[in-house]
CSV table of C-alpha atoms and ligand atoms in Angstrom, one decimal:
chain,number,residue,atom,x,y,z
A,1383,MET,CA,-68.0,-19.5,-56.5
A,1384,LYS,CA,-65.4,-21.6,-56.0
A,1385,LEU,CA,-61.5,-20.7,-57.4
A,1386,SER,CA,-59.2,-24.0,-59.1
A,1387,ARG,CA,-57.5,-26.3,-57.2
A,1388,ARG,CA,-54.4,-25.0,-58.4
A,1389,LEU,CA,-55.5,-22.2,-56.8
A,1390,GLU,CA,-56.1,-23.3,-54.0
A,1391,THR,CA,-52.6,-24.7,-52.5
A,1392,LEU,CA,-50.4,-21.4,-54.6
A,1393,GLY,CA,-48.8,-20.0,-51.2
A,1394,VAL,CA,-48.8,-16.4,-51.2
A,1395,SER,CA,-45.6,-13.9,-52.2
A,1396,ALA,CA,-43.6,-14.5,-48.1
A,1397,THR,CA,-41.5,-11.4,-49.2
A,1398,LEU,CA,-45.0,-9.2,-50.4
A,1399,GLU,CA,-46.6,-9.8,-47.8
A,1400,VAL,CA,-43.9,-8.9,-45.0
A,1401,THR,CA,-43.9,-5.3,-47.4
A,1402,ARG,CA,-48.0,-5.3,-46.9
A,1403,ARG,CA,-47.9,-5.3,-43.3
A,1404,ALA,CA,-45.1,-3.0,-42.8
A,1405,SER,CA,-46.5,-0.8,-45.1
A,1406,GLU,CA,-49.6,-0.9,-43.3
A,1407,LEU,CA,-47.8,-0.3,-40.5
A,1408,LYS,CA,-46.1,2.8,-41.8
A,1409,ALA,CA,-49.8,4.5,-43.1
A,1410,GLN,CA,-50.2,4.3,-39.3
A,1411,GLY,CA,-47.9,6.5,-38.5
A,1412,ALA,CA,-45.2,3.8,-37.4
A,1413,ASP,CA,-41.8,4.8,-38.2
A,1414,VAL,CA,-41.3,1.2,-39.7
A,1415,ILE,CA,-37.4,0.3,-41.5
A,1416,ALA,CA,-38.3,-2.3,-44.0
A,1417,LEU,CA,-35.4,-4.5,-44.8
A,1418,SER,CA,-37.5,-6.7,-46.5
A,1419,ALA,CA,-38.2,-5.7,-49.8
A,1420,GLY,CA,-35.7,-7.2,-52.2
A,1421,GLN,CA,-34.6,-3.8,-53.9
A,1422,PRO,CA,-32.0,-1.8,-54.4
A,1423,ASP,CA,-33.7,2.3,-53.1
A,1424,PHE,CA,-31.1,3.8,-56.5
A,1425,LYS,CA,-33.1,5.6,-58.7
A,1426,THR,CA,-32.8,4.0,-62.5
A,1427,PRO,CA,-30.4,5.5,-64.0
A,1428,GLU,CA,-30.9,8.5,-66.0
A,1429,HIS,CA,-29.4,7.6,-69.1
A,1430,ILE,CA,-31.9,4.7,-69.0
A,1431,ARG,CA,-34.6,6.6,-68.2
A,1432,GLN,CA,-33.8,8.9,-71.0
A,1433,ALA,CA,-33.9,6.2,-73.0
A,1434,ALA,CA,-37.5,5.1,-72.5
A,1435,LYS,CA,-38.5,8.4,-72.7
A,1436,LYS,CA,-37.6,9.6,-75.5
A,1437,ALA,CA,-39.2,5.3,-76.7
A,1438,LEU,CA,-42.7,6.8,-75.7
A,1439,ASP,CA,-42.1,10.2,-77.6
A,1440,ASP,CA,-40.9,8.5,-80.4
A,1441,GLY,CA,-44.6,6.6,-80.5
A,1442,HIS,CA,-42.4,2.6,-79.4
A,1443,THR,CA,-46.4,2.2,-77.7
A,1444,GLY,CA,-47.7,-0.7,-79.3
A,1445,TYR,CA,-47.0,-4.2,-79.2
A,1446,ALA,CA,-43.4,-5.5,-79.3
A,1447,VAL,CA,-43.0,-7.6,-82.4
A,1448,PRO,CA,-42.3,-10.1,-82.1
A,1449,ALA,CA,-43.9,-10.9,-79.0
A,1450,SER,CA,-40.7,-12.7,-77.7
A,1451,GLY,CA,-38.2,-9.4,-77.8
A,1452,LEU,CA,-37.7,-7.0,-80.1
A,1453,ASP,CA,-34.7,-7.5,-82.3
A,1454,VAL,CA,-32.2,-4.8,-80.4
A,1455,ALA,CA,-33.3,-6.3,-77.0
A,1456,LYS,CA,-32.1,-8.9,-78.1
A,1457,ASP,CA,-29.1,-8.1,-79.7
A,1458,ALA,CA,-28.0,-6.2,-76.0
A,1459,VAL,CA,-28.9,-9.3,-74.0
A,1460,ARG,CA,-26.6,-11.3,-76.6
A,1461,GLN,CA,-23.5,-8.1,-76.1
A,1462,LYS,CA,-24.5,-8.8,-72.5
A,1463,PHE,CA,-24.1,-12.3,-72.2
A,1464,ARG,CA,-21.1,-12.5,-74.4
A,1465,ARG,CA,-18.9,-9.5,-72.5
A,1466,GLU,CA,-20.0,-10.6,-68.9
A,1467,ASN,CA,-20.9,-14.6,-68.7
A,1468,HIS,CA,-18.5,-15.7,-72.0
A,1469,LEU,CA,-21.9,-16.9,-73.7
A,1470,ASP,CA,-22.5,-16.5,-77.3
A,1471,TYR,CA,-26.5,-16.8,-78.3
A,1472,GLU,CA,-28.0,-16.4,-81.3
A,1473,ARG,CA,-31.1,-14.5,-81.5
A,1474,ALA,CA,-33.1,-17.1,-81.5
A,1475,GLN,CA,-31.1,-18.5,-78.5
A,1476,ILE,CA,-32.4,-15.7,-76.5
A,1477,ILE,CA,-36.1,-14.2,-75.0
A,1478,VAL,CA,-37.2,-11.0,-73.4
A,1479,THR,CA,-39.6,-11.3,-70.3
A,1480,VAL,CA,-41.1,-9.2,-68.0
A,1481,GLY,CA,-39.0,-9.7,-65.8
A,1482,ALA,CA,-36.8,-12.8,-64.7
A,1483,LYS,CA,-39.8,-14.6,-62.7
A,1484,GLU,CA,-41.5,-14.3,-66.4
A,1485,ALA,CA,-38.9,-16.3,-68.3
A,1486,LEU,CA,-38.7,-18.3,-65.1
A,1487,PHE,CA,-42.2,-19.2,-64.9
A,1488,LEU,CA,-42.2,-20.1,-68.9
A,1489,ALA,CA,-38.9,-22.1,-69.3
A,1490,PHE,CA,-40.8,-24.7,-66.3
A,1491,MET,CA,-44.2,-24.6,-67.9
A,1492,SER,CA,-42.3,-25.5,-70.9
A,1493,VAL,CA,-40.1,-28.5,-69.1
A,1494,LEU,CA,-42.1,-30.2,-66.7
A,1495,ASP,CA,-45.6,-32.7,-67.1
A,1496,GLU,CA,-47.3,-33.7,-63.8
A,1497,GLY,CA,-45.5,-36.3,-61.8
A,1498,HIS,CA,-41.6,-34.7,-63.1
A,1499,GLU,CA,-38.9,-33.5,-60.0
A,1500,VAL,CA,-37.2,-30.6,-59.6
A,1501,ILE,CA,-34.1,-30.4,-57.6
A,1502,LEU,CA,-34.3,-27.6,-55.5
A,1503,PRO,CA,-31.0,-26.2,-52.9
A,1504,ALA,CA,-32.6,-24.3,-50.0
A,1505,PRO,CA,-32.2,-21.5,-49.2
A,1506,TYR,CA,-34.4,-20.9,-52.3
A,1507,TRP,CA,-36.0,-18.2,-54.5
A,1508,VAL,CA,-39.5,-17.7,-52.6
A,1509,SER,CA,-41.7,-18.3,-56.3
A,1510,PHE,CA,-39.1,-21.9,-57.1
A,1511,PRO,CA,-41.7,-24.3,-55.4
A,1512,GLU,CA,-44.7,-22.5,-55.9
A,1513,GLN,CA,-44.1,-21.9,-60.0
A,1514,ILE,CA,-42.6,-25.9,-60.5
A,1515,LYS,CA,-46.2,-26.5,-58.6
A,1516,LEU,CA,-48.5,-24.2,-60.8
A,1517,ALA,CA,-46.4,-26.5,-64.2
A,1518,GLY,CA,-47.2,-29.6,-62.4
A,1519,GLY,CA,-43.8,-30.0,-61.2
A,1520,GLN,CA,-42.5,-31.5,-58.1
A,1521,ALA,CA,-39.9,-29.5,-55.9
A,1522,VAL,CA,-37.1,-32.2,-54.5
A,1523,VAL,CA,-35.8,-29.3,-51.7
A,1524,VAL,CA,-32.0,-30.0,-50.9
A,1525,ARG,CA,-30.4,-28.9,-47.8
A,1526,ASN,CA,-27.0,-29.3,-46.5
A,1527,PRO,CA,-27.1,-29.8,-42.8
A,1528,GLY,CA,-24.8,-26.3,-41.1
A,1529,ASP,CA,-25.1,-23.1,-43.0
A,1530,ASP,CA,-22.6,-23.7,-45.7
A,1531,PHE,CA,-25.6,-23.7,-48.1
A,1532,ARG,CA,-23.6,-25.0,-51.3
A,1533,LEU,CA,-25.3,-27.1,-53.0
A,1534,THR,CA,-22.7,-30.3,-52.9
A,1535,PRO,CA,-21.6,-32.7,-55.6
A,1536,GLN,CA,-22.8,-35.9,-52.8
A,1537,HIS,CA,-26.4,-34.3,-51.7
A,1538,LEU,CA,-27.1,-34.1,-56.1
A,1539,THR,CA,-26.1,-37.4,-56.3
A,1540,ARG,CA,-28.9,-38.8,-53.8
A,1541,ALA,CA,-31.4,-36.2,-54.9
A,1542,LEU,CA,-31.4,-37.6,-58.6
A,1543,THR,CA,-34.0,-40.0,-59.8
A,1544,GLY,CA,-35.5,-41.2,-63.2
A,1545,ARG,CA,-37.7,-38.4,-62.6
A,1546,THR,CA,-36.0,-35.2,-62.6
A,1547,ARG,CA,-35.8,-32.9,-65.0
A,1548,ILE,CA,-34.4,-30.2,-64.0
A,1549,VAL,CA,-31.8,-28.3,-61.1
A,1550,VAL,CA,-32.0,-25.5,-60.6
A,1551,LEU,CA,-29.1,-23.1,-59.3
A,1552,ASN,CA,-29.0,-19.4,-58.1
A,1553,TYR,CA,-26.0,-18.2,-57.0
A,1554,PRO,CA,-24.7,-15.7,-56.1
A,1555,ASN,CA,-27.8,-16.4,-54.3
A,1556,ASN,CA,-31.1,-15.2,-52.9
A,1557,PRO,CA,-31.3,-15.0,-49.9
A,1558,GLY,CA,-28.0,-17.3,-48.6
A,1559,GLY,CA,-25.3,-14.2,-50.1
A,1560,PHE,CA,-23.1,-16.8,-51.2
A,1561,THR,CA,-21.8,-18.0,-54.1
A,1562,TYR,CA,-20.0,-21.1,-56.0
A,1563,SER,CA,-16.3,-21.2,-57.1
A,1564,GLU,CA,-15.4,-22.8,-60.4
A,1565,ASP,CA,-14.1,-25.9,-59.1
A,1566,GLN,CA,-17.1,-26.6,-57.2
A,1567,LEU,CA,-19.6,-25.8,-60.5
A,1568,LEU,CA,-17.0,-28.6,-62.4
A,1569,ALA,CA,-18.1,-31.3,-59.2
A,1570,LEU,CA,-21.3,-30.0,-60.3
A,1571,SER,CA,-21.3,-30.7,-63.6
A,1572,ASP,CA,-19.8,-33.8,-63.8
A,1573,VAL,CA,-22.6,-35.2,-61.9
A,1574,LEU,CA,-24.7,-34.5,-64.5
A,1575,LYS,CA,-22.8,-35.0,-67.3
A,1576,GLY,CA,-24.6,-37.3,-69.9
A,1577,LYS,CA,-27.9,-36.9,-67.9
A,1578,ASP,CA,-31.2,-36.0,-69.6
A,1579,VAL,CA,-31.8,-33.3,-67.1
A,1580,TRP,CA,-31.7,-29.0,-67.6
A,1581,VAL,CA,-30.3,-26.7,-65.6
A,1582,PHE,CA,-32.3,-23.6,-64.8
A,1583,ALA,CA,-29.1,-21.0,-63.8
A,1584,ASP,CA,-30.8,-18.1,-62.3
A,1585,GLU,CA,-27.6,-15.7,-62.1
A,1586,LEU,CA,-29.6,-12.2,-61.6
A,1587,TYR,CA,-27.4,-10.9,-59.4
A,1588,ASP,CA,-24.4,-12.2,-61.8
A,1589,ARG,CA,-22.5,-8.3,-61.1
A,1590,LEU,CA,-23.3,-7.8,-57.7
A,1591,THR,CA,-20.4,-10.0,-56.0
A,1592,TYR,CA,-17.8,-8.8,-53.2
A,1593,ASP,CA,-14.0,-9.4,-52.0
A,1594,GLY,CA,-13.1,-10.4,-55.5
A,1595,THR,CA,-14.9,-13.0,-56.3
A,1596,LYS,CA,-15.3,-13.9,-59.8
A,1597,HIS,CA,-19.1,-15.1,-61.0
A,1598,ILE,CA,-18.6,-18.1,-63.5
A,1599,SER,CA,-21.6,-19.0,-65.6
A,1600,TRP,CA,-22.6,-22.2,-65.1
A,1601,ALA,CA,-23.9,-22.4,-68.9
A,1602,SER,CA,-20.1,-21.5,-69.9
A,1603,LEU,CA,-18.4,-24.5,-68.3
A,1604,SER,CA,-18.5,-26.9,-71.6
A,1605,THR,CA,-20.3,-27.2,-74.0
A,1606,GLU,CA,-22.1,-30.0,-72.3
A,1607,THR,CA,-23.4,-26.8,-69.7
A,1608,TYR,CA,-24.0,-24.9,-72.7
A,1609,GLN,CA,-26.4,-27.0,-74.3
A,1610,LYS,CA,-28.5,-27.9,-71.4
A,1611,THR,CA,-28.9,-24.8,-69.5
A,1612,ILE,CA,-31.5,-21.7,-69.2
A,1613,THR,CA,-29.3,-19.0,-68.3
A,1614,PHE,CA,-31.4,-16.2,-66.5
A,1615,GLY,CA,-31.2,-12.3,-66.0
A,1616,ALA,CA,-32.6,-8.7,-65.7
A,1617,THR,CA,-31.8,-5.5,-65.3
A,1618,SER,CA,-33.8,-5.6,-62.2
A,1619,LYS,CA,-31.2,-5.8,-59.3
A,1620,THR,CA,-28.3,-4.3,-61.1
A,1621,PHE,CA,-29.4,-1.4,-63.3
A,1622,ALA,CA,-32.3,-0.4,-59.7
A,1623,MET,CA,-35.0,-1.3,-61.9
A,1624,THR,CA,-37.1,-4.3,-60.5
A,1625,GLY,CA,-40.5,-1.5,-61.5
A,1626,TRP,CA,-39.9,-1.8,-65.3
A,1627,ARG,CA,-40.2,-5.7,-65.0
A,1628,MET,CA,-37.5,-6.5,-67.6
A,1629,GLY,CA,-36.1,-9.7,-68.3
A,1630,PHE,CA,-34.7,-12.5,-70.3
A,1631,ALA,CA,-33.5,-16.2,-70.7
A,1632,GLY,CA,-31.0,-17.6,-73.2
A,1633,GLY,CA,-30.2,-21.4,-73.7
A,1634,PRO,CA,-31.2,-23.6,-76.5
A,1635,PRO,CA,-33.2,-22.6,-79.4
A,1636,GLU,CA,-36.2,-25.1,-79.1
A,1637,LEU,CA,-36.8,-24.7,-75.5
A,1638,ILE,CA,-36.7,-20.8,-76.0
A,1639,ALA,CA,-39.1,-21.4,-78.9
A,1640,ALA,CA,-41.0,-22.7,-76.5
A,1641,MET,CA,-41.1,-19.7,-74.1
A,1642,ALA,CA,-42.1,-17.4,-76.4
A,1643,LYS,CA,-44.9,-19.8,-78.2
A,1644,LEU,CA,-46.5,-19.2,-74.4
A,1645,GLN,CA,-45.3,-16.4,-74.3
A,1646,GLY,CA,-47.1,-15.2,-77.1
A,1647,GLN,CA,-50.1,-16.6,-75.7
A,1648,SER,CA,-49.9,-15.3,-72.3
A,1649,SER,CA,-48.5,-12.0,-71.6
A,1650,SER,CA,-47.6,-10.8,-74.5
A,1651,GLY,CA,-43.6,-10.2,-73.8
A,1652,ALA,CA,-42.2,-6.7,-72.2
A,1653,ALA,CA,-43.5,-3.4,-72.3
A,1654,HIS,CA,-42.4,-2.0,-75.5
A,1655,PHE,CA,-41.3,1.1,-74.4
A,1656,ASN,CA,-39.1,-0.5,-71.8
A,1657,GLN,CA,-37.1,-2.4,-74.2
A,1658,TYR,CA,-35.2,0.2,-74.9
A,1659,GLY,CA,-34.3,0.7,-71.6
A,1660,LEU,CA,-33.2,-2.7,-71.2
A,1661,VAL,CA,-31.3,-1.6,-74.3
A,1662,ALA,CA,-29.7,1.8,-72.7
A,1663,ALA,CA,-29.0,0.0,-69.7
A,1664,LEU,CA,-27.1,-3.3,-71.4
A,1665,THR,CA,-24.9,-1.1,-74.2
A,1666,GLY,CA,-24.8,2.1,-72.5
A,1667,ASP,CA,-22.2,3.7,-69.9
A,1668,GLN,CA,-21.3,-0.1,-67.2
A,1669,GLY,CA,-20.4,2.8,-64.4
A,1670,CYS,CA,-23.7,2.9,-62.8
A,1671,VAL,CA,-23.1,-1.0,-62.1
A,1672,GLU,CA,-20.0,-0.6,-60.3
A,1673,HIS,CA,-21.3,2.7,-58.5
A,1674,MET,CA,-24.4,1.2,-57.3
A,1675,ARG,CA,-22.4,-2.6,-56.6
A,1676,ALA,CA,-19.6,0.0,-53.8
A,1677,ALA,CA,-22.7,0.9,-52.5
A,1678,PHE,CA,-23.5,-2.4,-51.3
A,1679,ASP,CA,-20.5,-3.6,-50.4
A,1680,ARG,CA,-20.0,-0.6,-47.9
A,1681,ARG,CA,-23.5,-1.2,-46.5
A,1682,ARG,CA,-22.3,-5.1,-46.4
A,1683,HIS,CA,-19.8,-4.5,-44.1
A,1684,LEU,CA,-22.2,-2.2,-41.7
A,1685,MET,CA,-24.2,-5.1,-41.5
A,1686,TYR,CA,-22.4,-7.6,-41.5
A,1687,ASP,CA,-20.5,-6.4,-38.5
A,1688,GLY,CA,-23.0,-5.0,-36.5
A,1689,LEU,CA,-25.2,-9.2,-36.6
A,1690,SER,CA,-22.0,-10.9,-36.2
A,1691,SER,CA,-21.3,-8.8,-32.7
A,1692,ILE,CA,-25.0,-9.7,-31.6
A,1693,PRO,CA,-25.5,-12.2,-29.3
A,1694,GLY,CA,-27.5,-15.3,-29.9
A,1695,LEU,CA,-26.8,-14.9,-34.1
A,1696,THR,CA,-24.6,-16.8,-36.6
A,1697,CYS,CA,-23.9,-15.4,-40.4
A,1698,SER,CA,-22.3,-15.7,-42.5
A,1699,GLU,CA,-20.6,-13.6,-44.9
A,1700,PRO,CA,-22.2,-13.0,-48.0
A,1701,LYS,CA,-20.3,-12.7,-50.8
A,1702,GLY,CA,-22.4,-11.9,-53.8
A,1703,ALA,CA,-26.4,-10.2,-54.1
A,1704,PHE,CA,-27.4,-7.7,-50.9
A,1705,TYR,CA,-29.0,-9.8,-48.7
A,1706,CYS,CA,-27.7,-11.1,-45.3
A,1707,PHE,CA,-29.3,-14.3,-44.5
A,1708,PRO,CA,-28.1,-15.0,-39.9
A,1709,ASN,CA,-29.3,-18.2,-38.1
A,1710,VAL,CA,-31.6,-16.2,-35.3
A,1711,SER,CA,-32.3,-19.6,-33.9
A,1712,ALA,CA,-30.4,-19.3,-30.4
A,1713,THR,CA,-32.8,-16.5,-29.5
A,1714,TYR,CA,-36.6,-17.8,-30.4
A,1715,GLU,CA,-36.5,-19.1,-26.5
A,1716,LYS,CA,-35.6,-16.4,-25.6
A,1717,VAL,CA,-38.1,-13.7,-27.1
A,1718,LYS,CA,-40.2,-16.2,-26.8
A,1719,VAL,CA,-41.0,-17.4,-30.5
A,1720,ARG,CA,-41.3,-21.2,-32.1
A,1721,ASN,CA,-39.9,-20.6,-35.3
A,1722,SER,CA,-39.2,-17.7,-38.5
A,1723,ILE,CA,-42.3,-16.4,-39.1
A,1724,ASP,CA,-43.3,-15.7,-35.5
A,1725,PHE,CA,-39.9,-13.5,-35.2
A,1726,ALA,CA,-40.6,-11.6,-37.8
A,1727,GLN,CA,-44.1,-10.8,-37.1
A,1728,LYS,CA,-42.9,-10.0,-33.5
A,1729,LEU,CA,-39.8,-8.0,-34.2
A,1730,LEU,CA,-41.8,-5.7,-36.6
A,1731,GLU,CA,-44.3,-5.7,-34.2
A,1732,GLN,CA,-42.3,-4.6,-30.8
A,1733,ALA,CA,-39.6,-3.2,-32.5
A,1734,HIS,CA,-40.5,-2.0,-36.5
A,1735,VAL,CA,-38.1,-3.7,-38.2
A,1736,ALA,CA,-39.3,-5.4,-41.6
A,1737,VAL,CA,-37.3,-8.6,-42.2
A,1738,VAL,CA,-38.0,-11.7,-43.8
A,1739,PRO,CA,-38.6,-15.0,-41.9
A,1740,GLY,CA,-36.6,-17.9,-43.0
A,1741,ALA,CA,-39.1,-19.9,-43.8
A,1742,ALA,CA,-40.8,-18.5,-47.0
A,1743,PHE,CA,-37.1,-19.8,-48.7
A,1744,GLY,CA,-36.7,-22.8,-46.8
A,1745,CYS,CA,-34.7,-22.1,-43.7
A,1746,ASP,CA,-36.6,-21.8,-40.8
A,1747,ASP,CA,-33.6,-20.5,-38.7
A,1748,HIS,CA,-32.7,-18.0,-39.9
A,1749,VAL,CA,-34.2,-14.6,-41.0
A,1750,ARG,CA,-33.6,-12.4,-44.6
A,1751,LEU,CA,-32.2,-8.6,-44.0
A,1752,SER,CA,-31.6,-6.9,-47.7
A,1753,TYR,CA,-28.7,-3.9,-47.2
A,1754,ALA,CA,-29.8,-2.1,-50.4
A,1755,VAL,CA,-31.5,0.5,-47.9
A,1756,SER,CA,-29.0,3.7,-46.7
A,1757,GLU,CA,-26.4,3.0,-43.8
A,1758,ASP,CA,-28.3,5.3,-41.9
A,1759,ASN,CA,-31.5,2.4,-42.1
A,1760,ILE,CA,-28.8,0.3,-41.7
A,1761,GLN,CA,-27.3,1.8,-38.3
A,1762,GLU,CA,-30.7,1.9,-36.9
A,1763,ALA,CA,-31.8,-1.5,-37.2
A,1764,LEU,CA,-29.1,-3.0,-35.7
A,1765,ARG,CA,-29.3,-0.6,-33.1
A,1766,ARG,CA,-33.4,-1.5,-32.6
A,1767,LEU,CA,-32.9,-5.6,-33.0
A,1768,ARG,CA,-29.3,-5.4,-30.2
A,1769,THR,CA,-31.9,-3.7,-28.3
A,1770,TRP,CA,-35.1,-5.8,-28.8
A,1771,LEU,CA,-33.3,-9.3,-28.0
A,1772,ASP,CA,-32.2,-6.8,-24.8
A,1773,LYS,CA,-34.9,-6.9,-23.7
A,1774,ALA,CA,-36.6,-9.8,-24.4
A,1775,GLN,CA,-33.4,-11.6,-22.6
A,1776,ASN,CA,-34.2,-9.4,-19.9
A,1777,GLN,CA,-37.8,-10.2,-19.2
B,425,PLP,N1,-34.5,-14.7,-58.9
B,425,PLP,C1,-34.1,-14.4,-58.1
B,425,PLP,C2,-33.1,-14.8,-57.3
B,425,PLP,C3,-34.9,-13.0,-57.5
B,425,PLP,O1,-34.4,-12.6,-56.2
B,425,PLP,C4,-35.7,-12.3,-58.2
B,425,PLP,C5,-36.1,-11.3,-57.3
B,425,PLP,O2,-36.3,-11.0,-56.8
B,425,PLP,C6,-36.1,-13.3,-59.5
B,425,PLP,C7,-35.4,-14.4,-60.1
B,425,PLP,C8,-37.5,-12.1,-60.2
B,425,PLP,O3,-36.9,-11.4,-60.9
B,425,PLP,P1,-37.5,-9.8,-61.5
B,425,PLP,O4,-37.9,-8.7,-60.1
B,425,PLP,O5,-37.0,-9.6,-62.4
B,425,PLP,O6,-38.7,-10.9,-62.0
């Protein structure tokens, strides 16, 4: 039996693959520290869980109507966008989705035709190239030389062609941990002025910034960016709700309507009772977000300081999200590996620390470590990494 050509060229999610191997080793009794998963180790806050439990008890277990999101959920998303992103959207400009992943997939499918190009700055979130490919588009990966990964106006100008349909911007960035200042964003928006190009602004980590870094939404820069942007969000990372599969997007009504049409023929929308959890998260007490952010901030210092003190590793200080993305390529010869995939595999097998190879994000000199884990685990993982590298050096 044959599979479609579409599937034959589809890559497997590298983060899921590392997590799978780490679980396998754990099941065999190994004491594995997983820094590979992109999710908080916190429980979803109590008031959010209660809201979904109540919705179940109240019988909200049928199809959600409309499939694109309950009115009450769309209104909660509108409130969030207005309060935190200075973006005013009507209901018809909002869609509620099965995680941000579905929103992004629907949007690529709604905009791209065969041969269209999507400018994708590296490092990028692992699913972007695959979703673009599935939608018939071609990812044009742009990568700054050096380790300041931010897209520059020069690189953007050079990458634009008559076939460019979309520019993807993800900040705070997974896996890079960097974000953009307002001036940097404005300089990029100047390049796109008057061009018939969408911006997909993945701002999932908008509330997880550090050292007073302010998040500025791309769509809020000007009337033009507002009209040509779709802004993606989710409660996954900020409210420790990855398993709830709750995402959303805001943008021009015609694009949202196209996405809703596709959603109606594919998933039929996000789970009905979970949408009450989304409402509780976005409209309830926001103290839980700050509580988790402060914990991530402490762990960020611990991990960044630790990595910076290991010879051979260089790491930019993350200003957002919850990842460190050190350049480990100076150690490759020493640990007898050729690339980040071998590095991550060897580290997992020999030192039982799971990290994600940078190759999955378009940067083979790096690996990604999540600091959304306990301080004890960060400390122990760093100790193992240092010992493993020392040993390799003395062999
Ligand atoms: N975009 C980025 C940058 C992410 O890091 C992730 C999840 O890791 C997603 C989108 C997908 O989010 P969700 O779990 O809400 O589908």
